[in-house]
Amino acid sequence: MLNFNEYQKLSELIKSNPELEPIINNMSLFSLSELSIDSHDIKNYIAYLKTTFQLVRKKSPEICDNPYFNRMEKVISQLIYHMERTTLYRYSMKKTEKVSISINNIMYEIPDIIDDTLDNSCEFSFCLDDIPDILINPEQLKTLLTEAVLNACEASGCSGEITLITRKESDSILVQIVNNRIISDDNHSGNAPLDYNQLIKPFFSTKKDHVGVGLSIIHQICLSNNAKADIHEQEGKTVLSILFQL
């Protein structure tokens, strides 16, 4: 997993040595198209399992008393959730068409998206300055901001106070998602610095039944849009910052 500085150096290297681009692109064992085909097949198999399960339950309702059958239902749901999350992670690497778009307009949509996704009781407040539009793919921007706010909500147990901030800084736009609670988990005491490079590793999660791709998705979208993300503690709060270059 590249950090922002490593990505910048690699980009400069390719610009000055274009013959390296096909070599670097072939360093992966699987292309995105190959992964997409495999993922599509797996999702079809899971859909078949789910349909079969629902049919059996409808035809033989007495089988629902069997604990193994109930466990199967939970496992199928977990498989579907994992496939949806890994598919979203894969698409965060995809090259997309960019247009001029308002960050603030998307920010106002995010709480409704979160409430449709989670059983959420977080309270949202906005501190959005008058900022210029940025050049980015609208769906990628929506995914980026949704994942950022989703991460903050889940870290607060879906019951905290989340502040959404935007402001212009020199030649950049700063977006901040402020969680009034310090992140606390098995790997972070609440006092030690947050290790962003550890948190963005794909499939790294300290939460049970989570895939661990949320911050990885944010990181990938930032890299493809000349943006930089960071997570840190400030005045007793956890702050996820995203800096977009104008």
Coordinates of C-alpha atoms in Angstrom, one line a residue, residues 2 5-27 95 223:
L2 CA 1.5 3.3 -1.1
N5 CA 4.6 10.7 -0.7
E6 CA 5.4 7.3 -2.3
Y7 CA 2.6 7.8 -4.8
Q8 CA 3.9 11.3 -5.7
K9 CA 7.4 10.0 -6.3
L10 CA 6.1 7.1 -8.4
S11 CA 4.0 9.5 -10.5
E12 CA 7.0 11.8 -11.1
L13 CA 9.1 8.8 -12.0
I14 CA 6.5 7.7 -14.6
K15 CA 6.3 11.2 -16.1
S16 CA 10.0 11.4 -16.6
N17 CA 10.3 7.7 -17.7
P18 CA 7.0 6.8 -19.6
E19 CA 8.4 3.5 -20.6
L20 CA 8.1 2.4 -17.0
E21 CA 4.3 2.7 -16.9
P22 CA 3.5 -0.7 -18.6
I23 CA 6.0 -2.4 -16.3
I24 CA 4.5 -0.9 -13.2
N25 CA 1.0 -1.7 -14.4
N26 CA 2.0 -5.4 -14.8
M27 CA 3.4 -5.7 -11.3
K95 CA -10.0 5.5 -13.5
L223 CA -4.4 9.1 -4.5

